[in-house]
Amino acid sequence: PEAGYDYGVREAVSMIAATARPGAVIVSDVPSIVRFYLEREGRTDIGIRSFSVHGLSPDATGQWLFVQDARVYFETEELIAQLRRRHEPVEIYGLNGVPLLEVFRLSAS
């Protein structure tokens, strides 16, 4: 639903900002929204990558991936399917019982 465009992103960024080490990276296909919330949290030391454009970060000190079904693209579809088979999300945000954002922690931060 349209109401879910950035639902959970603020909460997920806040959770990560409270625990992530400098140099950590958030990988998401809503990077401008992630940037907005990171700046509000005062965590400009956390990097941001577009998943569909740049993929995962090979050298991050900690990496968090935001998966939103509304933002699964041809370029990321198979990687997300593999990720879901191998890992459990650390957090799931939903609206009216519909999961809208899964947060995966891919390396220690």
PDB file of C-alpha atoms in Angstrom:
ATOM      1  CA  PRO A   1       0.000   0.000   0.000  1.00  0.00           C
ATOM      2  CA  GLU A   2       1.039   3.602  -0.623  1.00  0.00           C
ATOM      3  CA  ALA A   3       1.014   4.244   3.133  1.00  0.00           C
ATOM      4  CA  GLY A   4       3.864   1.744   3.355  1.00  0.00           C
ATOM      5  CA  TYR A   5       6.273   3.684   1.125  1.00  0.00           C
ATOM      6  CA  ASP A   6       8.703   4.358   3.954  1.00  0.00           C
ATOM      7  CA  TYR A   7       6.914   2.638   6.804  1.00  0.00           C
ATOM      8  CA  GLY A   8       9.387   1.172   9.267  1.00  0.00           C
ATOM      9  CA  VAL A   9      12.407   2.918   7.775  1.00  0.00           C
ATOM     10  CA  ARG A  10      12.511   5.552  10.529  1.00  0.00           C
ATOM     11  CA  GLU A  11      12.252   2.881  13.220  1.00  0.00           C
ATOM     12  CA  ALA A  12      14.825   0.628  11.565  1.00  0.00           C
ATOM     13  CA  VAL A  13      17.308   3.481  11.107  1.00  0.00           C
ATOM     14  CA  SER A  14      16.828   4.499  14.736  1.00  0.00           C
ATOM     15  CA  MET A  15      17.514   0.918  15.885  1.00  0.00           C
ATOM     16  CA  ILE A  16      20.656   0.698  13.764  1.00  0.00           C
ATOM     17  CA  ALA A  17      21.885   4.168  14.741  1.00  0.00           C
ATOM     18  CA  ALA A  18      21.738   3.137  18.401  1.00  0.00           C
ATOM     19  CA  THR A  19      24.032   0.122  17.919  1.00  0.00           C
ATOM     20  CA  ALA A  20      26.074   0.336  14.712  1.00  0.00           C
ATOM     21  CA  ARG A  21      29.769   1.129  14.700  1.00  0.00           C
ATOM     22  CA  PRO A  22      31.161   3.956  12.573  1.00  0.00           C
ATOM     23  CA  GLY A  23      31.682   2.699   9.022  1.00  0.00           C
ATOM     24  CA  ALA A  24      28.613   0.483   9.054  1.00  0.00           C
ATOM     25  CA  VAL A  25      26.428   0.587   5.938  1.00  0.00           C
ATOM     26  CA  ILE A  26      22.687   0.512   5.369  1.00  0.00           C
ATOM     27  CA  VAL A  27      21.779  -0.983   2.000  1.00  0.00           C
ATOM     28  CA  SER A  28      18.329   0.028   0.816  1.00  0.00           C
ATOM     29  CA  ASP A  29      16.395   1.021  -2.273  1.00  0.00           C
ATOM     30  CA  VAL A  30      15.141   4.139  -0.487  1.00  0.00           C
ATOM     31  CA  PRO A  31      18.559   5.709   0.168  1.00  0.00           C
ATOM     32  CA  SER A  32      17.327   9.304   0.355  1.00  0.00           C
ATOM     33  CA  ILE A  33      14.858   8.369   3.096  1.00  0.00           C
ATOM     34  CA  VAL A  34      17.553   6.446   4.976  1.00  0.00           C
ATOM     35  CA  ARG A  35      19.862   9.488   4.670  1.00  0.00           C
ATOM     36  CA  PHE A  36      17.152  11.786   6.065  1.00  0.00           C
ATOM     37  CA  TYR A  37      16.637   9.612   9.154  1.00  0.00           C
ATOM     38  CA  LEU A  38      20.366   9.014   9.699  1.00  0.00           C
ATOM     39  CA  GLU A  39      20.962  12.764   9.673  1.00  0.00           C
ATOM     40  CA  ARG A  40      18.155  13.221  12.219  1.00  0.00           C
ATOM     41  CA  GLU A  41      19.876  10.617  14.403  1.00  0.00           C
ATOM     42  CA  GLY A  42      23.217  12.411  14.007  1.00  0.00           C
ATOM     43  CA  ARG A  43      24.826   9.334  12.438  1.00  0.00           C
ATOM     44  CA  THR A  44      26.471  10.659   9.298  1.00  0.00           C
ATOM     45  CA  ASP A  45      29.255   8.112   9.944  1.00  0.00           C
ATOM     46  CA  ILE A  46      26.981   5.304   8.680  1.00  0.00           C
ATOM     47  CA  GLY A  47      27.170   4.754   4.932  1.00  0.00           C
ATOM     48  CA  ILE A  48      24.234   4.314   2.587  1.00  0.00           C
ATOM     49  CA  ARG A  49      24.088   2.210  -0.579  1.00  0.00           C
ATOM     50  CA  SER A  50      21.351   1.652  -3.109  1.00  0.00           C
ATOM     51  CA  PHE A  51      20.789  -2.095  -3.283  1.00  0.00           C
ATOM     52  CA  SER A  52      19.584  -2.260  -6.876  1.00  0.00           C
ATOM     53  CA  VAL A  53      22.311   0.119  -8.136  1.00  0.00           C
ATOM     54  CA  HIS A  54      25.368  -0.741  -6.002  1.00  0.00           C
ATOM     55  CA  GLY A  55      24.546  -4.051  -4.343  1.00  0.00           C
ATOM     56  CA  LEU A  56      25.992  -5.118  -1.031  1.00  0.00           C
ATOM     57  CA  SER A  57      29.130  -3.527   0.377  1.00  0.00           C
ATOM     58  CA  PRO A  58      32.112  -5.877   0.345  1.00  0.00           C
ATOM     59  CA  ASP A  59      34.099  -3.861   2.914  1.00  0.00           C
ATOM     60  CA  ALA A  60      31.621  -2.501   5.460  1.00  0.00           C
ATOM     61  CA  THR A  61      32.379  -2.901   9.171  1.00  0.00           C
ATOM     62  CA  GLY A  62      28.739  -3.863   9.572  1.00  0.00           C
ATOM     63  CA  GLN A  63      25.993  -4.157   7.011  1.00  0.00           C
ATOM     64  CA  TRP A  64      22.248  -3.891   7.302  1.00  0.00           C
ATOM     65  CA  LEU A  65      19.945  -4.642   4.384  1.00  0.00           C
ATOM     66  CA  PHE A  66      16.415  -3.283   4.114  1.00  0.00           C
ATOM     67  CA  VAL A  67      14.136  -5.477   2.010  1.00  0.00           C
ATOM     68  CA  GLN A  68      10.764  -4.120   0.930  1.00  0.00           C
ATOM     69  CA  ASP A  69       8.653  -6.344  -1.321  1.00  0.00           C
ATOM     70  CA  ALA A  70       7.492  -3.228  -3.177  1.00  0.00           C
ATOM     71  CA  ARG A  71      11.148  -2.612  -4.061  1.00  0.00           C
ATOM     72  CA  VAL A  72      12.285  -6.033  -5.236  1.00  0.00           C
ATOM     73  CA  TYR A  73      13.621  -5.557  -8.740  1.00  0.00           C
ATOM     74  CA  PHE A  74      14.906  -7.890 -11.425  1.00  0.00           C
ATOM     75  CA  GLU A  75      18.486  -7.081 -10.386  1.00  0.00           C
ATOM     76  CA  THR A  76      17.886  -8.004  -6.742  1.00  0.00           C
ATOM     77  CA  GLU A  77      15.203 -10.699  -6.908  1.00  0.00           C
ATOM     78  CA  GLU A  78      17.475 -13.769  -6.796  1.00  0.00           C
ATOM     79  CA  LEU A  79      19.827 -12.358  -4.167  1.00  0.00           C
ATOM     80  CA  ILE A  80      16.871 -11.544  -1.904  1.00  0.00           C
ATOM     81  CA  ALA A  81      15.467 -15.048  -2.377  1.00  0.00           C
ATOM     82  CA  GLN A  82      18.851 -16.545  -1.390  1.00  0.00           C
ATOM     83  CA  LEU A  83      19.122 -14.212   1.569  1.00  0.00           C
ATOM     84  CA  ARG A  84      15.685 -15.190   2.851  1.00  0.00           C
ATOM     85  CA  ARG A  85      16.585 -18.894   2.577  1.00  0.00           C
ATOM     86  CA  ARG A  86      19.808 -18.458   4.569  1.00  0.00           C
ATOM     87  CA  HIS A  87      19.015 -15.733   7.109  1.00  0.00           C
ATOM     88  CA  GLU A  88      16.220 -14.602   9.365  1.00  0.00           C
ATOM     89  CA  PRO A  89      15.477 -10.883   9.520  1.00  0.00           C
ATOM     90  CA  VAL A  90      16.433  -9.215  12.805  1.00  0.00           C
ATOM     91  CA  GLU A  91      13.307  -7.095  12.583  1.00  0.00           C
ATOM     92  CA  ILE A  92      10.120  -6.965  10.505  1.00  0.00           C
ATOM     93  CA  TYR A  93       7.947  -3.849  10.305  1.00  0.00           C
ATOM     94  CA  GLY A  94       4.392  -4.135   9.081  1.00  0.00           C
ATOM     95  CA  LEU A  95       1.183  -2.216   8.689  1.00  0.00           C
ATOM     96  CA  ASN A  96      -2.248  -3.766   9.326  1.00  0.00           C
ATOM     97  CA  GLY A  97      -0.707  -7.238   9.454  1.00  0.00           C
ATOM     98  CA  VAL A  98       1.175  -6.821   6.155  1.00  0.00           C
ATOM     99  CA  PRO A  99       4.986  -7.052   6.412  1.00  0.00           C
ATOM    100  CA  LEU A 100       6.481  -4.035   4.637  1.00  0.00           C
ATOM    101  CA  LEU A 101      10.132  -3.954   5.697  1.00  0.00           C
ATOM    102  CA  GLU A 102      12.518  -6.726   6.673  1.00  0.00           C
ATOM    103  CA  VAL A 103      15.855  -5.786   8.216  1.00  0.00           C
ATOM    104  CA  PHE A 104      18.754  -8.192   7.807  1.00  0.00           C
ATOM    105  CA  ARG A 105      22.070  -7.845   9.661  1.00  0.00           C
ATOM    106  CA  LEU A 106      24.670  -9.337   7.367  1.00  0.00           C
ATOM    107  CA  SER A 107      27.826  -8.805   9.375  1.00  0.00           C
ATOM    108  CA  ALA A 108      28.766  -7.696  12.849  1.00  0.00           C
ATOM    109  CA  SER A 109      28.436  -4.010  13.618  1.00  0.00           C
TER     110      SER A 109
END
